[in-house]
Coordinates of C-alpha atoms in Angstrom, one line a residue:
M16 CA -20.7 -0.8 -48.0
I17 CA -20.9 3.0 -48.5
L18 CA -23.4 5.0 -46.5
I19 CA -25.1 7.4 -48.8
L20 CA -28.2 8.5 -46.7
L21 CA -29.1 8.5 -43.0
A22 CA -32.6 9.9 -42.2
Y23 CA -34.3 10.3 -38.8
S24 CA -38.1 10.8 -38.5
N25 CA -41.1 10.4 -36.1
Q26 CA -39.6 11.9 -33.0
T27 CA -41.4 10.7 -29.9
N28 CA -40.7 12.1 -26.4
Y29 CA -40.8 9.9 -23.3
Q30 CA -40.6 10.5 -19.5
D31 CA -40.5 7.9 -16.7
P32 CA -43.0 9.2 -14.0
N33 CA -41.2 7.3 -11.3
T34 CA -37.6 8.2 -12.2
P35 CA -37.1 11.9 -13.2
Q36 CA -33.6 11.1 -14.6
V37 CA -35.1 8.8 -17.3
Y38 CA -36.3 10.9 -20.2
G39 CA -35.5 11.5 -23.8
S40 CA -36.7 11.1 -27.4
T41 CA -36.9 8.1 -29.8
Y42 CA -36.6 8.3 -33.6
D43 CA -37.2 6.0 -36.5
V44 CA -34.0 5.6 -38.6
D45 CA -33.7 4.9 -42.3
R46 CA -30.3 3.8 -43.6
Y47 CA -29.3 3.5 -47.2
E48 CA -26.0 1.8 -48.1
F49 CA -24.4 1.1 -51.5
D50 CA -22.9 -2.4 -52.1
E51 CA -19.8 -2.0 -54.3
V52 CA -19.9 -5.6 -55.4
N53 CA -23.5 -6.0 -56.4
E54 CA -23.9 -2.3 -57.2
T55 CA -27.2 -2.2 -55.3
V56 CA -28.6 0.0 -52.5
T57 CA -29.7 -1.7 -49.3
H58 CA -32.3 0.0 -47.2
T59 CA -32.5 -0.9 -43.5
T60 CA -34.6 0.6 -40.7
G61 CA -34.1 0.9 -37.0
G62 CA -34.5 3.1 -34.0
Y63 CA -32.4 5.7 -32.1
D64 CA -32.9 6.6 -28.4
D65 CA -31.6 10.0 -27.5
F66 CA -31.4 9.5 -23.7
Q67 CA -31.9 12.8 -21.8
N68 CA -31.8 14.6 -25.2
H69 CA -28.0 14.9 -25.1
N70 CA -27.4 14.1 -28.8
P71 CA -30.2 15.2 -31.1
P72 CA -29.5 13.4 -34.5
E73 CA -29.0 15.1 -37.8
N74 CA -29.7 13.7 -41.2
Y75 CA -26.8 12.8 -43.5
S76 CA -26.7 12.6 -47.3
V77 CA -23.8 12.1 -49.7
E78 CA -23.4 15.0 -52.2
G79 CA -22.5 14.1 -55.8
E80 CA -20.3 11.1 -56.7
F81 CA -19.8 8.4 -54.1
F82 CA -18.4 5.5 -56.3
S83 CA -16.8 5.0 -59.7
K84 CA -15.4 2.4 -62.0
C85 CA -14.2 2.0 -65.6
D86 CA -15.9 0.1 -68.4
G87 CA -13.2 -0.1 -70.9
T88 CA -12.2 3.6 -71.5
T89 CA -15.6 4.8 -70.3
Y90 CA -15.7 6.3 -66.8
L91 CA -18.8 5.4 -64.8
S92 CA -19.7 7.8 -62.1
Y93 CA -22.3 6.8 -59.4
V94 CA -24.1 10.0 -58.2
H95 CA -26.5 10.1 -55.3
D96 CA -29.9 11.3 -56.2
G97 CA -30.6 12.7 -52.6
A98 CA -33.3 10.1 -51.8
G99 CA -31.2 6.9 -51.2
G100 CA -30.9 6.0 -54.9
F101 CA -28.2 6.9 -57.5
T102 CA -27.8 8.0 -61.1
L103 CA -25.1 6.4 -63.4
V104 CA -23.3 9.0 -65.4
P105 CA -20.9 7.6 -68.1
T106 CA -18.0 9.6 -69.6
A107 CA -16.6 8.2 -72.8
D108 CA -12.9 8.3 -73.8
S109 CA -11.9 9.1 -70.2
L110 CA -8.2 9.6 -69.5
S111 CA -8.9 8.1 -66.0
C112 CA -9.8 4.8 -67.7
G113 CA -6.8 4.5 -70.0
F114 CA -7.9 6.4 -73.1
V115 CA -4.8 7.7 -75.0
P116 CA -5.5 10.9 -77.0
A117 CA -3.5 11.8 -80.1
V118 CA -1.9 14.7 -78.3
P119 CA -0.8 13.8 -74.7
P120 CA -2.3 16.3 -72.2
S121 CA -0.1 18.3 -69.9
C122 CA -0.6 18.8 -66.1
N123 CA -2.3 22.1 -65.6
L124 CA -4.1 21.3 -62.4
S125 CA -4.8 24.2 -59.9
V126 CA -6.0 23.6 -56.3
Y127 CA -8.0 25.8 -54.0
Y128 CA -9.7 25.2 -50.7
E129 CA -12.2 26.7 -48.3
L130 CA -12.1 26.3 -44.5
T131 CA -15.2 26.5 -42.2
A132 CA -14.5 26.8 -38.5
T133 CA -16.1 24.3 -36.2
A134 CA -16.2 23.7 -32.5
T135 CA -13.2 21.4 -32.6
G136 CA -11.2 22.8 -35.6
A137 CA -12.5 23.2 -39.1
N138 CA -14.1 21.5 -42.1
L139 CA -12.5 21.6 -45.6
A140 CA -14.0 21.9 -49.1
A141 CA -11.5 21.5 -51.9
Q142 CA -11.8 22.9 -55.4
Y143 CA -9.7 22.5 -58.6
E144 CA -9.4 23.8 -62.2
D145 CA -8.0 22.3 -65.5
S146 CA -8.4 18.6 -64.8
H147 CA -8.2 16.0 -67.7
G148 CA -9.6 13.1 -65.7
A149 CA -11.3 12.1 -62.5
V150 CA -9.9 13.9 -59.4
R151 CA -9.0 12.3 -56.1
Y152 CA -8.3 14.1 -52.8
R153 CA -6.0 13.2 -50.0
L154 CA -5.5 14.9 -46.6
D155 CA -2.2 14.6 -44.7
G156 CA -1.1 11.6 -46.7
G157 CA -4.3 9.6 -46.1
L158 CA -6.3 7.4 -48.5
P159 CA -7.6 9.1 -51.7
Q160 CA -11.3 9.9 -51.9
A161 CA -13.7 11.1 -54.5
S162 CA -15.4 13.6 -52.2
P163 CA -13.8 17.1 -52.0
K164 CA -15.0 17.5 -48.4
F165 CA -13.1 16.7 -45.2
Y166 CA -14.7 17.1 -41.8
G167 CA -13.4 17.3 -38.2
L168 CA -9.9 18.7 -38.9
G169 CA -8.0 19.4 -35.7
P170 CA -5.9 22.5 -34.9
G171 CA -2.5 22.6 -36.5
R172 CA -0.8 22.2 -39.9
H173 CA -2.4 20.1 -42.7
V174 CA -1.6 19.3 -46.3
L175 CA -4.2 18.8 -49.0
T176 CA -3.1 16.8 -52.1
V177 CA -5.2 16.6 -55.3
N178 CA -4.5 14.1 -58.1
D179 CA -5.6 14.3 -61.7
T180 CA -5.9 10.6 -62.7
G181 CA -6.1 11.5 -66.4
V182 CA -2.4 12.6 -66.5
A183 CA 0.5 10.5 -65.2
N184 CA 2.1 11.9 -62.0
C185 CA -0.2 15.0 -62.0
A186 CA -0.7 16.2 -58.4
R187 CA -0.8 19.5 -56.6
S188 CA -0.4 20.0 -52.8
V189 CA -1.2 23.0 -50.6
A190 CA -0.4 23.4 -46.9
F191 CA -2.7 25.3 -44.5
D192 CA -3.2 25.9 -40.8
V193 CA -6.3 25.3 -38.7
A194 CA -6.6 27.7 -35.7
V195 CA -7.3 26.5 -32.2
P196 CA -11.0 27.1 -31.7
A197 CA -12.1 29.4 -28.9
P198 CA -13.5 27.7 -25.8
P199 CA -17.3 27.4 -25.7
A200 CA -19.4 29.7 -23.6
A201 CA -20.0 28.3 -20.1
P202 CA -23.6 27.5 -19.2
V203 CA -25.4 30.4 -17.5
G204 CA -27.0 30.4 -14.1
P205 CA -26.2 28.6 -10.9
T206 CA -24.7 25.1 -10.7
S207 CA -27.2 22.3 -11.1
A208 CA -25.7 19.6 -8.8
V209 CA -22.7 18.6 -6.7
D210 CA -20.6 15.6 -7.6
F211 CA -18.2 13.9 -5.2
V212 CA -15.0 13.0 -7.1
L213 CA -13.3 10.7 -4.6
Q214 CA -15.7 8.0 -5.8
P215 CA -16.6 6.8 -9.3
L216 CA -18.4 9.5 -11.4
W217 CA -19.7 8.4 -14.8
Y218 CA -21.1 10.5 -17.6
P219 CA -23.4 8.4 -19.8
V220 CA -24.1 9.4 -23.4
A221 CA -26.7 7.7 -25.6
A222 CA -25.7 7.1 -29.3
P223 CA -26.5 4.7 -32.1
A224 CA -24.7 1.4 -31.7
G225 CA -21.2 1.6 -33.2
A226 CA -21.2 5.4 -33.6
D227 CA -18.3 7.4 -32.3
V228 CA -19.0 9.9 -29.5
L229 CA -16.8 12.9 -28.8
L230 CA -16.5 14.3 -25.2
E231 CA -14.9 17.5 -24.0
L232 CA -14.5 18.4 -20.3
Y233 CA -14.1 22.0 -19.3
A234 CA -13.3 23.3 -15.8
E235 CA -12.2 26.3 -13.8
S236 CA -8.7 26.8 -12.5
Q237 CA -10.3 27.5 -9.1
H238 CA -13.8 27.7 -7.7
R239 CA -15.7 30.8 -8.9
E240 CA -12.8 31.9 -11.1
E241 CA -14.9 31.5 -14.3
D242 CA -11.9 30.8 -16.5
F243 CA -13.1 27.6 -18.0
A244 CA -10.5 25.7 -20.1
L245 CA -10.4 22.4 -21.8
V246 CA -9.2 19.7 -19.5
F247 CA -9.8 16.5 -21.5
R248 CA -11.0 15.4 -24.9
A249 CA -11.8 11.8 -25.9
R250 CA -13.5 9.8 -28.7
R251 CA -15.2 6.5 -27.8
R252 CA -17.4 4.1 -29.7
A253 CA -20.9 3.3 -28.5
S254 CA -21.6 -0.2 -27.4
A255 CA -24.2 -2.6 -29.0
S256 CA -26.7 -1.3 -26.5
G257 CA -26.2 2.3 -27.7
R258 CA -24.4 3.8 -24.8
V259 CA -21.0 5.3 -23.9
D260 CA -19.9 5.9 -20.3
F261 CA -17.1 8.4 -19.7
R262 CA -15.4 8.3 -16.2
L263 CA -14.9 11.9 -14.9
D264 CA -13.7 11.5 -11.3
T265 CA -10.1 10.5 -12.3
L266 CA -10.0 13.7 -14.4
L267 CA -11.5 16.1 -11.9
A268 CA -9.9 14.9 -8.6
P269 CA -6.4 16.0 -9.6
L270 CA -7.7 19.5 -10.1
L271 CA -8.7 19.8 -6.5
T272 CA -6.7 20.2 -3.3
A273 CA -7.6 20.0 0.4
V274 CA -8.6 22.9 2.5
V275 CA -5.5 24.1 4.5
P276 CA -6.7 25.0 8.0
P277 CA -6.7 28.8 8.4
T278 CA -4.4 30.0 11.2
S279 CA -6.9 32.8 12.0
T280 CA -10.3 31.8 13.6
L281 CA -11.9 35.2 13.4
A282 CA -14.4 34.8 10.5
T283 CA -16.1 32.4 8.2
V284 CA -14.1 31.6 5.0
L285 CA -15.3 30.7 1.5
C286 CA -13.3 27.7 0.4
R287 CA -12.1 27.6 -3.2
T288 CA -9.5 24.8 -3.5
P289 CA -11.5 21.5 -2.8
L290 CA -14.3 22.3 -5.3
V291 CA -14.5 23.5 -8.9
N292 CA -17.3 24.2 -11.4
Y293 CA -17.2 22.2 -14.7
F294 CA -19.3 21.3 -17.7
V295 CA -19.2 18.7 -20.5
R296 CA -19.8 18.8 -24.2
T297 CA -20.7 15.7 -26.3
A298 CA -21.3 15.1 -29.9
T299 CA -22.1 11.9 -31.8
V300 CA -20.4 11.2 -35.1
L301 CA -23.4 9.6 -36.9
A302 CA -21.4 8.9 -40.1
E303 CA -18.1 9.7 -41.6
G304 CA -18.3 13.1 -43.1
V305 CA -21.2 14.3 -41.0
P306 CA -20.2 17.4 -39.0
A307 CA -20.5 16.7 -35.3
A308 CA -23.1 19.0 -33.4
F309 CA -22.0 19.5 -29.8
V310 CA -24.5 19.5 -26.9
T311 CA -23.4 21.3 -23.7
S312 CA -24.4 19.9 -20.3
A313 CA -25.6 22.0 -17.4
L314 CA -23.0 23.5 -15.0
R315 CA -22.0 21.2 -12.2
T316 CA -19.7 21.4 -9.1
A317 CA -17.0 18.8 -8.3
L318 CA -16.1 18.4 -4.7
R319 CA -13.1 16.6 -3.2
G320 CA -15.0 14.1 -1.2
G321 CA -16.9 10.9 -1.2
L322 CA -20.0 9.2 0.3
P323 CA -20.3 5.7 1.8
V324 CA -20.6 3.0 -0.8
E325 CA -24.2 2.2 0.1
H326 CA -25.3 5.8 -0.5
R327 CA -23.3 6.7 -3.6
H328 CA -26.3 6.2 -5.9
V329 CA -28.4 9.0 -4.3
D330 CA -28.0 12.8 -4.3
Y331 CA -25.9 14.1 -1.3
F332 CA -28.5 16.6 -0.1
A333 CA -31.4 14.2 -0.4
Y334 CA -29.5 11.5 1.6
R335 CA -28.3 13.9 4.3
L336 CA -31.7 15.6 4.7
E337 CA -33.5 12.3 5.0
A338 CA -31.0 11.3 7.8
F339 CA -30.7 14.6 9.7
G340 CA -33.8 16.7 8.8
Q341 CA -31.6 19.8 8.2
P342 CA -28.5 20.1 6.0
P343 CA -25.7 19.0 8.3
F344 CA -22.1 20.0 8.5
L345 CA -19.5 18.1 6.5
S346 CA -18.3 15.7 9.2
W347 CA -19.0 12.3 10.7
Q348 CA -17.8 13.3 14.2
P349 CA -20.3 12.4 17.0
A350 CA -22.4 14.9 18.8
G351 CA -21.5 16.2 22.2
K352 CA -17.9 16.9 21.4
R353 CA -15.7 18.5 24.1
L354 CA -13.6 21.5 23.4
T355 CA -11.0 23.6 25.2
A356 CA -11.2 27.3 24.9
Q357 CA -7.9 27.2 23.0
Q358 CA -9.1 24.6 20.5
P359 CA -9.0 25.6 16.8
E360 CA -12.3 23.9 15.8
W361 CA -14.0 24.4 12.4
L362 CA -17.3 23.3 10.8
F363 CA -17.8 23.0 7.1
W364 CA -21.2 23.6 5.4
L365 CA -22.1 23.0 1.8
C366 CA -24.8 25.4 0.7
P367 CA -28.0 23.7 -0.6
S368 CA -30.3 25.1 -3.3
A369 CA -32.5 26.8 -0.7
A370 CA -29.7 28.8 0.9
P371 CA -30.3 32.5 1.0
A372 CA -27.9 35.1 -0.5
V373 CA -27.1 36.2 3.0
L374 CA -27.1 33.9 6.0
T375 CA -26.2 34.2 9.7
V376 CA -23.8 32.1 11.7
R377 CA -25.1 32.1 15.2
R378 CA -22.8 31.1 18.2
S379 CA -24.6 30.8 21.5
Y380 CA -22.6 30.6 24.8
Y381 CA -24.0 29.2 28.1
R382 CA -22.7 29.3 31.7
T383 CA -23.7 26.7 34.4
G384 CA -25.6 28.1 37.3
F385 CA -27.3 30.7 35.1
A386 CA -30.2 28.5 33.9
E387 CA -32.7 31.4 33.8
A388 CA -30.3 33.7 32.0
P389 CA -30.4 33.7 28.2
P390 CA -27.2 32.6 26.4
E391 CA -24.9 35.2 25.0
V392 CA -25.4 35.2 21.3
E393 CA -22.9 36.2 18.6
D394 CA -24.1 36.6 15.1
E395 CA -21.9 36.7 12.0
A396 CA -23.4 37.6 8.6
V397 CA -22.0 35.8 5.5
D398 CA -22.7 37.2 2.1
L399 CA -23.1 34.5 -0.7
S400 CA -24.6 36.7 -3.4
A401 CA -21.5 37.1 -5.5
G402 CA -20.9 35.0 -8.6
R403 CA -23.4 32.2 -9.4
G404 CA -25.2 32.4 -6.0
P405 CA -25.1 30.3 -2.8
L406 CA -25.6 26.8 -4.2
A407 CA -22.6 24.5 -3.7
Q408 CA -20.5 27.2 -2.0
L409 CA -18.4 25.6 0.8
L410 CA -18.1 27.5 4.1
A411 CA -15.4 27.0 6.7
I412 CA -16.9 28.2 9.9
P413 CA -14.8 28.8 13.0
V414 CA -16.5 27.6 16.2
R415 CA -14.7 30.1 18.5
P416 CA -15.0 28.6 22.0
R417 CA -14.6 31.0 25.0
A418 CA -12.8 30.5 28.2
D419 CA -15.6 31.9 30.4
T420 CA -18.3 29.5 29.3
D421 CA -19.3 26.0 30.1
S422 CA -21.0 25.0 26.8
M423 CA -21.8 26.5 23.4
S424 CA -23.7 25.8 20.1
V425 CA -23.3 26.8 16.5
A426 CA -26.1 26.9 13.8
L427 CA -27.0 28.7 10.6
Y428 CA -30.1 30.8 10.1
S429 CA -31.7 32.8 7.4
P430 CA -32.2 36.6 7.7
L431 CA -35.8 35.8 8.9
G432 CA -34.5 33.6 11.7
E433 CA -35.4 30.3 10.0
P434 CA -32.9 27.4 10.8
L435 CA -30.8 26.4 7.8
S436 CA -28.7 23.7 9.5
G437 CA -28.7 21.4 12.5
V438 CA -27.3 22.7 15.8
S439 CA -23.8 21.6 16.9
T440 CA -23.4 21.7 20.7
Y441 CA -20.1 21.5 22.6
Q442 CA -19.0 21.1 26.2
L443 CA -16.1 23.3 27.3
V444 CA -13.3 21.6 29.3
P445 CA -10.0 22.9 30.7
E446 CA -6.8 22.5 28.6
T447 CA -4.1 20.3 30.1
A448 CA -0.3 20.1 29.7
R449 CA -1.0 17.1 27.3
S450 CA -3.6 18.8 25.2
R451 CA -2.6 18.7 21.5
Y452 CA -4.6 19.4 18.4
L453 CA -4.6 17.6 15.1
H454 CA -6.4 18.7 11.9
F455 CA -7.1 16.0 9.3
T456 CA -9.1 16.0 6.0
N457 CA -12.3 14.0 6.2
S458 CA -14.1 12.0 3.5
L459 CA -16.8 14.6 2.8
G460 CA -14.5 17.4 1.7
G461 CA -13.7 19.4 4.9
F462 CA -11.4 18.7 7.8
D463 CA -12.0 17.7 11.4
T464 CA -10.1 18.5 14.6
L465 CA -8.9 15.9 17.2
R466 CA -7.8 16.9 20.7
T467 CA -5.4 14.3 22.1
E468 CA -4.5 13.8 25.8
G469 CA -2.2 10.8 25.4
R470 CA 1.5 10.5 25.8
L471 CA 3.9 12.0 23.2
E472 CA 7.2 10.1 22.7
G473 CA 10.1 11.2 20.5
V474 CA 12.5 8.6 19.3
L475 CA 15.7 9.1 17.4
E476 CA 16.8 6.1 15.2
A477 CA 20.0 6.0 13.2
S478 CA 21.6 3.5 10.8
A479 CA 25.3 3.5 9.9
D480 CA 27.0 2.2 6.8
R481 CA 30.2 0.4 7.7
F482 CA 33.2 -1.1 5.9
E483 CA 36.2 -3.2 6.9
L484 CA 39.7 -1.8 6.8
P485 CA 42.1 -3.9 4.7
A486 CA 44.7 -5.9 6.6
V487 CA 48.0 -4.1 7.3
P488 CA 51.3 -6.0 7.2
G489 CA 52.5 -6.5 10.7
S490 CA 49.1 -6.2 12.3
S491 CA 48.5 -8.5 15.2
S492 CA 44.7 -8.0 15.2
P493 CA 42.8 -11.3 14.7
A494 CA 40.2 -9.4 12.6
A495 CA 40.0 -6.1 10.8
E496 CA 38.5 -3.2 12.7
R497 CA 35.0 -2.0 11.6
Q498 CA 34.7 1.7 11.1
A499 CA 31.6 3.9 10.7
F500 CA 31.4 5.4 7.2
D501 CA 28.1 7.3 7.2
V502 CA 25.2 7.8 9.6
T503 CA 21.5 8.4 8.6
G504 CA 19.2 9.6 11.4
S505 CA 15.4 9.6 11.5
R506 CA 13.0 10.9 14.0
K507 CA 9.8 9.2 15.0
L508 CA 7.2 10.8 17.1
K509 CA 4.5 8.6 18.7
L510 CA 1.3 10.2 19.9
A511 CA -1.4 8.4 21.8
T512 CA -4.9 9.9 21.7
G513 CA -5.9 8.7 25.2
W514 CA -9.1 6.9 26.1
L515 CA -11.9 7.4 23.6
K516 CA -15.6 6.5 23.5
A517 CA -16.9 3.9 21.0
A518 CA -18.5 6.7 18.8
Q519 CA -15.2 8.6 18.7
L520 CA -13.4 5.5 17.6
R521 CA -15.8 4.9 14.7
W522 CA -15.3 8.6 13.7
L523 CA -11.5 8.3 13.8
Q524 CA -11.6 5.8 11.0
E525 CA -11.5 9.1 9.0
L526 CA -8.1 9.9 10.5
V527 CA -6.7 6.4 9.7
L528 CA -7.6 7.0 6.0
A529 CA -6.9 10.8 5.9
R530 CA -4.8 12.1 3.1
E531 CA -3.5 15.2 4.9
I532 CA -2.8 15.7 8.6
W533 CA -1.6 18.9 10.5
E534 CA -0.7 19.7 14.0
W535 CA -1.8 23.1 15.3
K536 CA 0.4 24.6 18.0
G537 CA 1.2 28.1 19.0
G538 CA -1.0 29.6 16.2
R539 CA 1.0 27.7 13.5
L540 CA 0.3 24.7 11.3
W541 CA 2.9 21.8 11.3
P542 CA 2.2 19.4 8.4
L543 CA 2.7 15.8 9.4
D544 CA 4.1 12.9 7.5
P545 CA 2.4 9.9 9.2
T546 CA 4.2 6.6 8.8
K547 CA 1.9 4.5 10.9
R548 CA -1.7 4.8 12.2
V549 CA -3.0 2.2 14.7
L550 CA -6.7 2.4 15.8
V551 CA -7.8 0.1 18.6
P552 CA -11.6 0.1 18.6
E553 CA -12.0 -2.8 21.0
S554 CA -10.1 -3.9 24.0
D555 CA -10.7 -6.0 27.2
E556 CA -9.4 -3.0 29.2
A557 CA -11.2 0.2 28.6
P558 CA -8.2 2.5 29.1
L559 CA -6.5 0.9 26.1
R560 CA -9.2 1.9 23.7
G561 CA -7.7 4.6 21.6
M562 CA -5.4 5.4 18.7
L563 CA -1.6 5.6 18.2
L564 CA -0.2 7.9 15.5
E565 CA 3.4 7.6 14.5
F566 CA 4.7 10.5 12.4
D567 CA 7.4 13.0 11.6
Y568 CA 7.0 16.6 10.5
A569 CA 6.8 16.9 6.7
F570 CA 9.6 19.4 6.4
A571 CA 13.4 18.8 6.5
P572 CA 14.1 16.9 9.7
T573 CA 16.7 18.0 12.2
A574 CA 17.5 14.4 13.1
Y575 CA 17.0 15.3 16.8
A576 CA 14.3 13.9 19.0
D577 CA 13.6 17.4 20.6
L578 CA 10.4 18.8 19.3
P579 CA 10.5 22.0 17.3

């Protein structure tokens, strides 16, 4: 069957009033196909659902000859009439059908071509002169075709070959290059949504059943860099239900890295490594030879984090606002956390759509015994007006505890004093000789800080490769002596957290599953290579409720148990 006409009509828009994400347009489809055996045209009808209006259809019609055969020495050309039918054009005494003239013709074929740039490469229209019979076209050694047009050529070197079937061994070839197309312009305006990419992220595309769908993924090298480049290109076939699902999380997650805890706690930092802006282009190949028309999605932000399984189907901001009333900080740690004045504590906040261009980080410090006195307030202004605006920018906010206070709180406010976040409160406690601080990435895209008060134990383990000395004549030893050949040492550091509350134990499941862990000591970060993490959430004896972390430092070991 040869498709000669594909027509779309009667566009009808729809919108589900209960589900805003369900909208699009439906079309009536008329399909005309030529049966080469019976030489008849079959007309079928159907429908096409353009879900979310991602792939508006385009009509397709074959131009000129689409089929041919010989009746003796007469060449029969089947030419599309533009309305789903065809006209039969005979050519008597055709060299293509075996007619032998009195004077054999010579091969004088000349070949030309015209390239038209497209979003993915180019389309080709071939031309020729001085043919004695029917002409057939081949591209890059493929199958011959009657149409002089080729669509969807990718960048690189190609070879067009034209054959004159009226003369034996008459062919001409020409090589040409298709340039790499310029990247498309990125969508304008702020990002439209935030996607967590440490969980499955699918991009659905509606298309006619069996049609091929092209997808291109573009992303920045770093958040707010605006240097969008092609990350991935794929071509998939739509299912019988008229849908293709592309998985994006496995493509976007490798582009992101964790936030490395800053060594300075003086000011709020705009994070750039754990998130990136991206957009997608899709096009449906409705029929072979139909140029694909790309549709560009809205700009979105990918964040290196994930939500609990039971909440992955809802928007992050909607879910967290329903649970907390105000946009909370990116952490599952329980309220009422205790800090020392030396503790490097940070809060992470993902800006919602209602965030102002300039916001205030307010730290309030309280002292016991001064109930009537107002807290000492420290305000820090954070400007988010640059680039595409505040939405989906990630702030790393230092808590900055003080030694001369008993408690403190941190919250975000608009320039008019309206609260933008919940209030995080802390109790201040003295630092001890066993106080140690660990930073670890959490599941929401930031990092948390754990203060441990348990015992630290350093163990040096070594293994030796040995061999037996061969027997020596005259030796009276009953067995050969064993000698050390090589020694490999390894250091293990075991750190206990000390006693923890039940809420803290639930929170420390984040540490058990954390991808990156650092120790903060003396104003420096020491990356850890944890080999074992043991969390004991339940025990008959309360003092045993805690966590044991077994690790080494992630740089070249000294093979000594002394700490650096």
